[in-house]
């Protein structure tokens, strides 16, 4: 029987068959979303069987509790779907009486469902259907090393060996020839010298004074990258098998978490910077070497070469040795049967940078949608500037801006999407989110930030040619102090799509989808302009600190690597983890440090050598 107090509480919070809040005692009436039996103890015996399963609550229909669960789960923006549960079950111990005889094993699914039904009905008077057995593990199960593993091992071994040879050559042979002023060394082998690549990595002063003005970008990239890692860490807390899902759901009402959940907007900093650098560097280089249509394929190849080797090695590792790193009740769920499986199937999509348009690839390096989008936008920007070398540049830029504002709105209109990517609890659990797959990660929907970045790069280049000086402009300096608060305010504004009540109108969603991208891009562009044009504020001095150079140059490798640690941390869990802010900070610190350590190794052994190899080859081509 429902008490009068609970009935009053239920009715006041239930609007249109939705329950927005439950007190703690009422919440605890619902079956726990997640549970894990002890894994190692279960598989110690020769006959031990451990299964990870999903079960759906199906009734009885006249139960007030099942109706409460359905109404509470209907608030998808802030609540998990409590109508299905996930369990790690030690079958041979928890369900021992259902598998006492050999003949019971033949009807494994039915007996397992009966066992779970008994447990749930005894504690909550609810019935379940066993809808999915993700997998079952036995004591003797293991993963064999295959030929692909050895091929990837050989590739990594090759890079280690050639860098060792190149470093020894640099130290014992080339240095002596250099002391004797003999320029007959093997310049291509020298590209694989760890000592030489380390020197380039820490070099902070480019020759061109206009390029030196960009040194503040290292600070911006480093800080933004750490913020993105921090935002990604929340997937560990919300992706399932947490001990306190109610605390995670209530986090949607806290200011700091509201900022974090809208943190996907931070990625527009990278798009804006990329557009700025494309145009700024393009205009400087065409002063000496005019750009033509024939140069576009070569420039795109250089970009592909710059991005792909490290990227390809990480995808290769994800497809092979990643699955051998650990084991546990959740390892196959979060690593082997999802992350590794998709990398084996869809690796080629990443190497030609179309993975952001492929919806079936849900798990393999999901975060690299930004790299694919940036590459696509780089091509659009490059074509636009080569096309307008003689005239029509302003018209083309205006058309790009108008197009970039219309496209996100059309997605919202025709596909009934939200104005932003709403990070619902179920997204962390299942990675299903229409706004992400159909709008957020598509290259053309990020064109506005790239276009504004291109325009700002063009503006700075022309101001420098005309000798414009804004370093003493106090009005602009005051604006720069508002950049960070303004970005934070824009991020917080996305909370309007999480509010309790009816969904926002389609016109509001359309307007927000386009305008928030434009506004945040303009704010970022203003900050970049002020930094390059030497606006006299302490924030610029902080960002131009020499200490940012090394982590700034490692940003790309760090961005590629850090998500591997998120999969590993999710997969090695043997108990339910606690969703708490302190855990987020500690995990972020650990993942960031480990990512930078591995990024440094990848840069010295792969990215730096191959970039120098290509530079050496292109320089020789220019001379010929």
XYZ file of C-alpha atoms in Angstrom:
624
model
C 0.000 0.000 0.000
C 1.218 3.517 -0.820
C 1.351 5.795 2.189
C -0.587 9.096 1.982
C 2.666 11.064 2.280
C 4.241 9.221 -0.646
C 1.038 9.578 -2.681
C 1.087 13.366 -2.158
C 4.793 13.510 -3.051
C 4.248 11.365 -6.121
C 1.352 13.475 -7.409
C 3.091 16.825 -6.929
C 6.150 15.690 -8.899
C 4.328 13.779 -11.613
C 3.521 15.991 -14.600
C 2.323 14.447 -17.851
C 3.321 10.963 -16.630
C 6.832 12.092 -15.731
C 8.512 12.183 -12.318
C 11.339 14.674 -12.016
C 12.493 14.033 -8.441
C 12.279 11.251 -5.872
C 13.317 11.358 -2.252
C 15.943 8.881 -1.120
C 13.591 6.363 0.489
C 11.347 6.223 -2.581
C 14.354 5.942 -4.913
C 15.611 2.953 -2.956
C 12.366 1.110 -3.634
C 13.505 0.713 -7.240
C 15.840 -2.205 -8.030
C 19.502 -1.166 -8.273
C 20.481 -0.349 -11.837
C 23.788 -2.183 -11.614
C 25.358 -4.966 -9.629
C 28.502 -7.065 -9.923
C 29.201 -10.379 -8.244
C 32.807 -11.090 -7.319
C 34.636 -12.054 -10.498
C 37.923 -13.644 -9.446
C 36.321 -15.713 -6.706
C 33.673 -16.930 -9.169
C 36.184 -18.189 -11.746
C 38.576 -19.775 -9.289
C 36.798 -23.100 -9.680
C 37.090 -25.184 -12.834
C 33.321 -25.017 -13.429
C 32.929 -21.308 -12.663
C 30.722 -19.300 -15.062
C 30.366 -15.503 -14.918
C 27.801 -13.715 -17.124
C 27.093 -10.078 -17.857
C 23.392 -9.669 -18.621
C 20.624 -7.192 -19.273
C 17.110 -7.759 -17.916
C 13.991 -5.682 -18.571
C 11.366 -5.038 -15.916
C 8.006 -6.181 -17.307
C 5.519 -6.057 -14.481
C 3.187 -6.839 -12.956
C 1.285 -4.015 -14.647
C -0.863 -3.323 -11.588
C 2.237 -2.616 -9.498
C 2.590 0.981 -8.374
C 6.380 0.513 -8.352
C 6.640 -0.454 -12.034
C 4.556 2.605 -12.954
C 6.774 4.827 -10.812
C 9.864 3.411 -12.539
C 8.408 4.059 -15.985
C 7.379 7.614 -15.126
C 10.746 8.407 -13.554
C 12.615 6.948 -16.548
C 10.500 9.073 -18.927
C 12.598 12.119 -17.931
C 15.412 11.088 -20.248
C 17.396 14.342 -20.032
C 18.356 13.753 -16.395
C 17.553 10.141 -15.523
C 18.806 6.732 -16.454
C 16.360 4.267 -17.946
C 15.461 2.287 -14.817
C 13.185 -0.083 -16.742
C 16.174 -2.304 -17.511
C 18.927 -3.513 -15.218
C 22.467 -4.728 -15.862
C 24.105 -7.377 -13.748
C 27.358 -9.279 -13.517
C 26.242 -12.700 -12.252
C 28.343 -15.545 -10.896
C 26.010 -18.202 -12.280
C 27.608 -21.137 -10.491
C 27.225 -19.501 -7.080
C 24.327 -17.018 -7.194
C 22.146 -19.399 -9.218
C 23.600 -22.649 -7.884
C 20.285 -24.418 -7.301
C 19.174 -23.783 -10.905
C 22.311 -25.431 -12.306
C 22.823 -28.338 -9.936
C 22.381 -30.958 -12.633
C 23.941 -31.287 -16.081
C 20.547 -31.323 -17.824
C 19.832 -27.820 -16.476
C 22.810 -26.430 -18.354
C 21.198 -27.336 -21.687
C 18.467 -24.763 -21.044
C 20.902 -22.147 -19.788
C 18.982 -18.966 -20.682
C 15.679 -20.113 -19.180
C 17.293 -21.215 -15.928
C 19.287 -18.010 -15.620
C 16.133 -15.956 -16.195
C 14.279 -17.974 -13.554
C 17.089 -17.364 -11.077
C 17.102 -13.615 -11.694
C 13.317 -13.467 -11.581
C 13.316 -15.092 -8.189
C 15.842 -12.591 -6.823
C 14.105 -9.483 -8.193
C 10.612 -10.650 -7.192
C 11.752 -11.533 -3.686
C 13.260 -8.067 -3.102
C 10.917 -5.835 -5.143
C 7.920 -7.921 -6.227
C 8.707 -7.237 -9.885
C 9.100 -9.573 -12.860
C 11.873 -9.473 -15.446
C 12.702 -10.773 -18.900
C 16.292 -11.741 -19.606
C 16.622 -9.760 -22.837
C 20.350 -10.048 -23.488
C 23.345 -12.039 -22.313
C 26.300 -9.851 -23.289
C 28.719 -12.717 -22.713
C 29.631 -15.491 -20.300
C 33.185 -16.177 -19.127
C 34.630 -19.474 -17.949
C 37.744 -20.311 -16.023
C 39.642 -21.569 -19.064
C 38.647 -18.697 -21.414
C 41.410 -16.543 -22.835
C 42.432 -14.523 -25.890
C 45.073 -15.921 -28.204
C 47.706 -13.761 -29.864
C 47.073 -13.771 -33.628
C 49.017 -12.779 -36.736
C 47.689 -9.194 -36.677
C 49.080 -8.757 -33.182
C 52.528 -9.823 -34.359
C 52.374 -7.546 -37.420
C 51.594 -4.529 -35.234
C 54.298 -5.610 -32.792
C 56.733 -5.684 -35.714
C 55.750 -2.162 -36.796
C 56.351 -0.773 -33.313
C 59.615 -2.690 -33.161
C 60.682 -1.142 -36.476
C 60.170 2.402 -35.169
C 62.098 1.640 -31.987
C 64.962 0.107 -33.977
C 65.252 2.854 -36.602
C 65.174 5.561 -33.912
C 67.906 3.740 -32.018
C 69.997 3.575 -35.210
C 69.296 7.207 -36.064
C 70.230 8.380 -32.570
C 73.475 6.382 -32.556
C 74.297 7.721 -36.040
C 73.648 11.292 -34.930
C 75.774 10.971 -31.805
C 78.782 9.027 -33.123
C 78.955 9.764 -36.857
C 77.129 12.923 -37.897
C 78.395 14.990 -34.973
C 82.006 14.279 -35.910
C 81.334 15.183 -39.543
C 79.623 18.342 -38.368
C 82.659 19.293 -36.297
C 84.821 18.873 -39.414
C 82.336 20.954 -41.493
C 81.586 17.948 -43.684
C 78.015 18.041 -45.008
C 77.806 14.485 -46.313
C 75.612 12.874 -43.648
C 72.488 10.899 -44.357
C 69.838 13.524 -43.700
C 66.975 11.041 -43.888
C 68.487 8.776 -41.227
C 69.163 11.867 -39.139
C 65.403 12.523 -39.047
C 65.095 9.536 -36.685
C 67.487 10.920 -34.097
C 65.702 11.171 -30.735
C 68.205 13.809 -29.623
C 67.486 15.986 -32.658
C 63.697 15.621 -32.377
C 63.846 16.501 -28.694
C 65.722 19.677 -29.583
C 63.033 20.617 -32.088
C 60.280 19.829 -29.577
C 61.572 22.293 -26.992
C 62.575 24.969 -29.529
C 60.365 28.001 -28.831
C 61.493 30.782 -31.169
C 60.547 30.530 -34.889
C 62.531 32.666 -37.329
C 59.586 34.637 -38.755
C 58.515 37.368 -36.254
C 54.903 37.011 -37.424
C 54.950 33.292 -36.533
C 56.481 34.152 -33.137
C 53.331 36.115 -32.390
C 51.431 32.811 -32.341
C 53.274 31.397 -29.315
C 50.251 32.061 -27.086
C 48.407 29.382 -29.074
C 50.437 26.719 -27.243
C 48.894 27.804 -23.952
C 45.379 27.917 -25.391
C 45.722 24.456 -26.942
C 47.166 22.895 -23.784
C 44.521 24.310 -21.430
C 41.693 23.462 -23.828
C 43.007 19.923 -24.236
C 43.077 19.350 -20.468
C 39.514 20.682 -20.206
C 38.400 18.237 -22.909
C 40.067 15.366 -21.030
C 38.251 16.474 -17.874
C 34.936 16.507 -19.745
C 35.620 13.047 -21.208
C 36.432 11.621 -17.775
C 32.769 12.025 -16.853
C 32.040 9.113 -19.186
C 33.794 6.887 -16.647
C 31.432 8.076 -13.950
C 28.255 7.842 -15.991
C 28.850 4.935 -18.359
C 27.252 2.386 -16.077
C 28.034 0.135 -13.132
C 28.130 2.977 -10.626
C 27.213 2.497 -6.987
C 25.344 5.801 -6.696
C 23.381 6.506 -9.917
C 21.033 8.819 -7.990
C 23.937 11.168 -7.184
C 24.911 11.219 -10.853
C 21.322 12.057 -11.863
C 21.128 14.834 -9.276
C 24.372 16.290 -10.624
C 22.324 17.671 -13.535
C 20.914 20.259 -11.095
C 24.344 21.493 -9.937
C 26.021 24.480 -11.599
C 29.482 22.960 -12.115
C 28.135 19.780 -13.684
C 25.811 21.855 -15.884
C 28.897 23.580 -17.265
C 30.659 20.260 -17.780
C 27.701 18.662 -19.571
C 27.761 21.517 -22.090
C 31.545 21.331 -22.390
C 31.326 19.979 -25.943
C 31.236 23.654 -26.963
C 34.909 23.939 -25.963
C 35.873 22.016 -29.103
C 34.986 25.127 -31.119
C 38.208 26.649 -29.734
C 40.164 24.112 -31.798
C 38.082 24.721 -34.926
C 38.556 28.472 -34.609
C 42.314 28.128 -34.049
C 42.609 25.763 -37.015
C 40.793 28.174 -39.341
C 42.936 31.064 -38.093
C 46.207 29.177 -38.648
C 45.193 27.949 -42.099
C 44.596 31.452 -43.441
C 47.359 33.236 -41.515
C 50.058 30.756 -42.574
C 48.614 30.516 -46.093
C 48.836 34.277 -46.646
C 52.404 34.419 -45.315
C 53.599 31.565 -47.509
C 51.977 32.752 -50.737
C 54.119 35.869 -50.469
C 57.029 33.661 -51.667
C 55.282 30.758 -53.375
C 51.938 31.527 -55.109
C 49.238 28.928 -54.534
C 47.612 27.179 -57.496
C 44.953 24.539 -57.967
C 47.708 22.003 -58.560
C 49.087 22.652 -55.071
C 45.878 21.602 -53.291
C 46.426 17.805 -53.592
C 50.011 18.197 -52.397
C 49.000 20.346 -49.404
C 46.288 17.840 -48.465
C 48.814 15.019 -48.731
C 51.184 16.893 -46.404
C 48.362 17.306 -43.896
C 47.437 13.621 -44.211
C 51.077 12.686 -43.628
C 51.290 14.941 -40.625
C 48.173 13.492 -38.920
C 48.008 9.875 -39.999
C 51.117 7.900 -38.900
C 50.558 8.351 -35.146
C 46.805 8.036 -35.613
C 47.214 4.811 -37.604
C 49.552 3.288 -35.003
C 47.093 4.020 -32.201
C 44.215 2.498 -34.196
C 46.431 -0.525 -34.935
C 47.204 -0.937 -31.241
C 43.505 -0.554 -30.381
C 42.678 -3.313 -32.857
C 45.244 -5.786 -31.543
C 47.193 -5.547 -28.288
C 44.629 -3.446 -26.461
C 42.452 -6.466 -25.710
C 45.383 -8.277 -24.059
C 46.075 -5.581 -21.458
C 43.683 -6.816 -18.786
C 40.581 -8.842 -17.975
C 37.621 -8.645 -15.632
C 33.827 -8.721 -15.481
C 33.533 -5.583 -17.651
C 36.666 -5.831 -19.829
C 34.912 -7.453 -22.780
C 31.944 -5.085 -22.406
C 33.940 -1.860 -22.577
C 37.018 -2.973 -24.525
C 37.091 -6.272 -26.441
C 33.509 -6.531 -27.713
C 33.046 -2.818 -28.442
C 36.172 -0.680 -28.717
C 38.503 -3.316 -30.204
C 35.787 -4.882 -32.361
C 34.875 -1.575 -34.057
C 38.525 -0.666 -34.606
C 39.042 -3.982 -36.393
C 36.019 -3.379 -38.587
C 36.219 0.347 -39.321
C 39.918 1.247 -39.081
C 39.926 2.368 -42.729
C 37.326 5.068 -42.047
C 39.764 6.798 -39.709
C 42.645 6.713 -42.170
C 40.654 8.625 -44.811
C 38.951 10.870 -42.226
C 35.296 10.045 -42.862
C 34.602 8.324 -39.533
C 32.532 11.287 -38.307
C 29.918 10.583 -41.001
C 29.713 6.837 -40.267
C 27.089 6.135 -37.604
C 27.773 2.397 -37.338
C 31.255 3.045 -35.876
C 30.215 3.905 -32.318
C 33.168 2.852 -30.183
C 36.487 2.993 -32.047
C 38.261 6.264 -31.173
C 34.923 8.047 -30.957
C 36.565 11.293 -29.855
C 38.499 11.574 -33.147
C 35.380 12.864 -34.909
C 36.968 16.264 -34.284
C 40.116 15.301 -36.236
C 38.007 14.138 -39.191
C 35.827 17.264 -39.102
C 38.880 19.508 -38.901
C 40.457 17.801 -41.916
C 37.280 18.221 -43.958
C 37.021 21.892 -42.977
C 40.709 22.390 -43.791
C 40.016 21.202 -47.340
C 37.001 23.537 -47.678
C 39.004 26.494 -46.376
C 41.974 25.744 -48.605
C 39.793 25.520 -51.722
C 37.997 28.742 -50.763
C 41.256 30.686 -50.487
C 42.853 29.283 -53.629
C 39.613 29.985 -55.501
C 39.645 33.634 -54.391
C 43.326 34.442 -54.901
C 42.454 37.225 -57.341
C 38.959 38.384 -56.350
C 35.678 37.521 -54.633
C 37.115 36.501 -51.264
C 34.671 38.530 -49.163
C 31.687 37.171 -51.083
C 32.863 33.571 -50.655
C 33.489 34.081 -46.918
C 30.029 35.579 -46.440
C 28.451 32.669 -48.328
C 30.374 30.197 -46.173
C 29.207 31.943 -43.007
C 25.552 32.034 -44.106
C 25.701 28.370 -45.155
C 27.304 27.387 -41.859
C 24.470 29.069 -39.937
C 21.702 27.465 -41.988
C 22.924 23.860 -41.968
C 22.586 23.110 -38.207
C 19.081 24.619 -38.205
C 18.040 22.385 -41.092
C 19.197 19.323 -39.168
C 17.100 20.368 -36.183
C 14.057 20.991 -38.391
C 14.142 17.842 -40.508
C 15.476 15.390 -37.896
C 13.775 16.840 -34.812
C 17.046 17.283 -32.910
C 17.925 19.375 -29.891
C 19.741 22.690 -30.164
C 22.827 21.188 -28.537
C 24.161 17.742 -27.785
C 22.307 16.802 -24.595
C 24.472 14.500 -22.500
C 21.704 12.363 -21.081
C 22.665 9.665 -18.547
C 21.666 6.986 -21.062
C 24.135 8.419 -23.586
C 27.004 7.529 -21.270
C 25.500 4.089 -20.800
C 24.738 3.242 -24.457
C 26.416 5.977 -26.580
C 23.094 6.573 -28.349
C 22.415 10.247 -29.019
C 20.830 11.559 -32.231
C 22.091 15.125 -31.705
C 25.665 13.835 -31.531
C 25.607 11.463 -34.496
C 23.333 13.503 -36.766
C 24.568 17.022 -36.048
C 27.394 17.613 -33.562
C 30.180 15.522 -35.082
C 29.454 16.241 -38.764
C 32.058 18.463 -40.371
C 29.676 20.876 -42.114
C 27.906 21.672 -38.837
C 31.165 23.030 -37.398
C 31.866 25.238 -40.395
C 30.823 28.429 -38.608
C 33.685 28.255 -36.075
C 36.170 27.463 -38.818
C 34.910 30.303 -41.004
C 35.109 32.839 -38.185
C 38.638 31.592 -37.452
C 39.574 32.055 -41.117
C 38.164 35.578 -41.129
C 40.098 36.486 -37.973
C 43.340 35.124 -39.460
C 42.770 37.221 -42.576
C 42.045 40.297 -40.446
C 45.199 39.945 -38.355
C 47.366 39.421 -41.448
C 45.989 42.582 -43.111
C 46.306 44.638 -39.901
C 49.960 43.626 -39.622
C 50.610 44.606 -43.239
C 49.013 48.018 -42.640
C 50.841 48.499 -39.333
C 47.687 48.606 -37.202
C 48.503 48.666 -33.475
C 45.841 47.806 -30.900
C 48.247 47.100 -28.060
C 47.232 50.354 -26.359
C 43.508 50.054 -27.059
C 41.953 49.912 -23.565
C 38.470 49.081 -24.849
C 39.702 45.974 -26.627
C 41.776 45.007 -23.571
C 38.643 45.149 -21.407
C 36.834 42.946 -23.918
C 39.570 40.325 -23.631
C 39.003 40.068 -19.895
C 35.424 39.038 -20.691
C 36.382 36.188 -23.057
C 36.542 33.420 -20.440
C 33.406 34.528 -18.498
C 31.521 34.908 -21.793
C 32.438 31.380 -22.911
C 31.363 30.044 -19.514
C 28.052 31.913 -19.820
C 27.399 30.478 -23.283
C 28.127 26.997 -21.977
C 25.733 27.531 -19.079
C 23.010 28.795 -21.406
C 22.691 25.289 -22.841
C 21.050 24.328 -19.559
C 17.749 25.587 -20.996
C 17.454 22.241 -22.796
C 17.700 20.329 -19.511
C 14.968 22.200 -17.645
C 12.000 20.321 -16.257
C 8.877 20.639 -18.356
C 7.923 20.495 -22.016
C 10.629 20.285 -24.641
C 11.853 23.563 -26.160
C 10.070 24.650 -29.320
C 11.585 23.697 -32.648
C 12.223 27.362 -33.503
C 14.173 27.926 -30.287
C 16.180 24.773 -30.931
C 16.916 25.873 -34.519
C 18.022 29.338 -33.445
C 20.220 28.038 -30.640
C 21.838 25.361 -32.819
C 23.165 28.047 -35.172
C 23.654 31.103 -32.987
C 25.526 29.553 -30.059
C 28.168 28.331 -32.521
C 28.493 31.802 -34.039
C 28.601 33.627 -30.702
C 31.200 31.375 -29.117
C 33.290 31.492 -32.310
C 33.229 35.323 -32.301
C 34.281 35.399 -28.648
C 37.155 32.982 -29.270
C 38.231 34.855 -32.406
C 38.294 38.123 -30.458
C 40.576 36.523 -27.902
C 42.906 35.156 -30.584
C 43.103 38.546 -32.312
C 43.930 40.292 -29.055
C 46.616 37.742 -28.219
C 48.348 37.906 -31.616
C 48.089 41.702 -31.766
C 49.766 41.968 -28.325
C 46.927 43.354 -26.255
C 48.405 44.460 -22.900
C 46.702 42.069 -20.462
C 48.281 39.619 -18.030
C 46.267 36.745 -19.517
C 48.254 37.040 -22.759
C 51.522 36.921 -20.819
C 50.362 33.745 -19.075
C 49.449 32.077 -22.361
C 52.780 33.085 -23.952
C 54.801 31.446 -21.181
C 57.577 29.269 -22.649
C 56.484 26.353 -20.494
C 53.456 25.816 -22.728
C 55.577 25.034 -25.805
C 56.290 21.365 -25.044
C 52.780 20.349 -23.897
C 51.303 22.477 -26.690
C 53.235 20.568 -29.354
C 52.160 17.273 -27.792
C 48.481 18.236 -27.870
C 47.606 16.111 -30.896
C 49.174 12.919 -29.531
C 47.632 13.521 -26.101
C 44.219 14.018 -27.655
C 44.517 10.748 -29.569
C 45.783 8.708 -26.610
C 43.748 9.853 -23.619
C 40.518 8.070 -24.586
C 42.327 4.719 -24.461
C 42.800 5.219 -20.739
C 39.098 5.932 -20.341
C 38.272 2.571 -21.929
C 40.878 0.842 -19.790
C 39.627 2.382 -16.540
C 36.056 1.454 -17.436
C 37.030 -2.097 -18.351
C 39.202 -2.974 -15.342
C 36.457 -2.267 -12.794
C 35.669 -5.295 -10.640
C 33.290 -3.434 -8.322
C 30.825 -0.585 -8.751
C 32.639 2.751 -8.785
C 31.558 5.903 -6.978
C 30.386 8.881 -9.068
C 31.946 11.874 -7.303
C 33.665 15.126 -8.289
C 36.805 14.224 -6.322
C 37.136 11.036 -8.370
C 36.872 13.129 -11.538
C 39.766 15.395 -10.528
C 41.997 12.505 -9.453
C 41.239 10.507 -12.606
C 41.784 13.562 -14.821
C 45.186 14.177 -13.236
C 46.215 10.559 -13.744
C 44.953 10.266 -17.310
C 46.530 13.602 -18.279
C 49.953 12.656 -16.876
C 49.953 9.206 -18.477
C 48.749 10.658 -21.802
C 51.574 13.204 -21.878
C 54.179 10.547 -21.053
C 53.027 8.290 -23.892
C 52.534 11.285 -26.200
C 56.151 12.286 -25.637
C 57.316 8.789 -26.630
C 55.076 8.775 -29.709
C 56.302 12.183 -30.768
C 59.986 11.314 -30.397
C 59.653 7.918 -32.093
C 56.959 8.508 -34.727
C 55.436 11.961 -35.224
C 58.627 14.035 -35.030
C 60.789 11.726 -37.190
C 58.198 11.306 -39.939
C 57.405 15.038 -40.036
C 61.114 15.825 -40.358
C 61.461 13.089 -42.982
C 58.749 14.727 -45.089
C 60.218 18.198 -44.552
C 63.642 16.955 -45.674
C 62.130 15.405 -48.785
C 60.070 18.484 -49.732
C 63.114 20.743 -49.224
C 65.114 18.562 -51.607
C 62.268 18.705 -54.149
C 62.214 22.506 -53.938
C 65.964 22.672 -54.588
C 65.654 20.400 -57.619
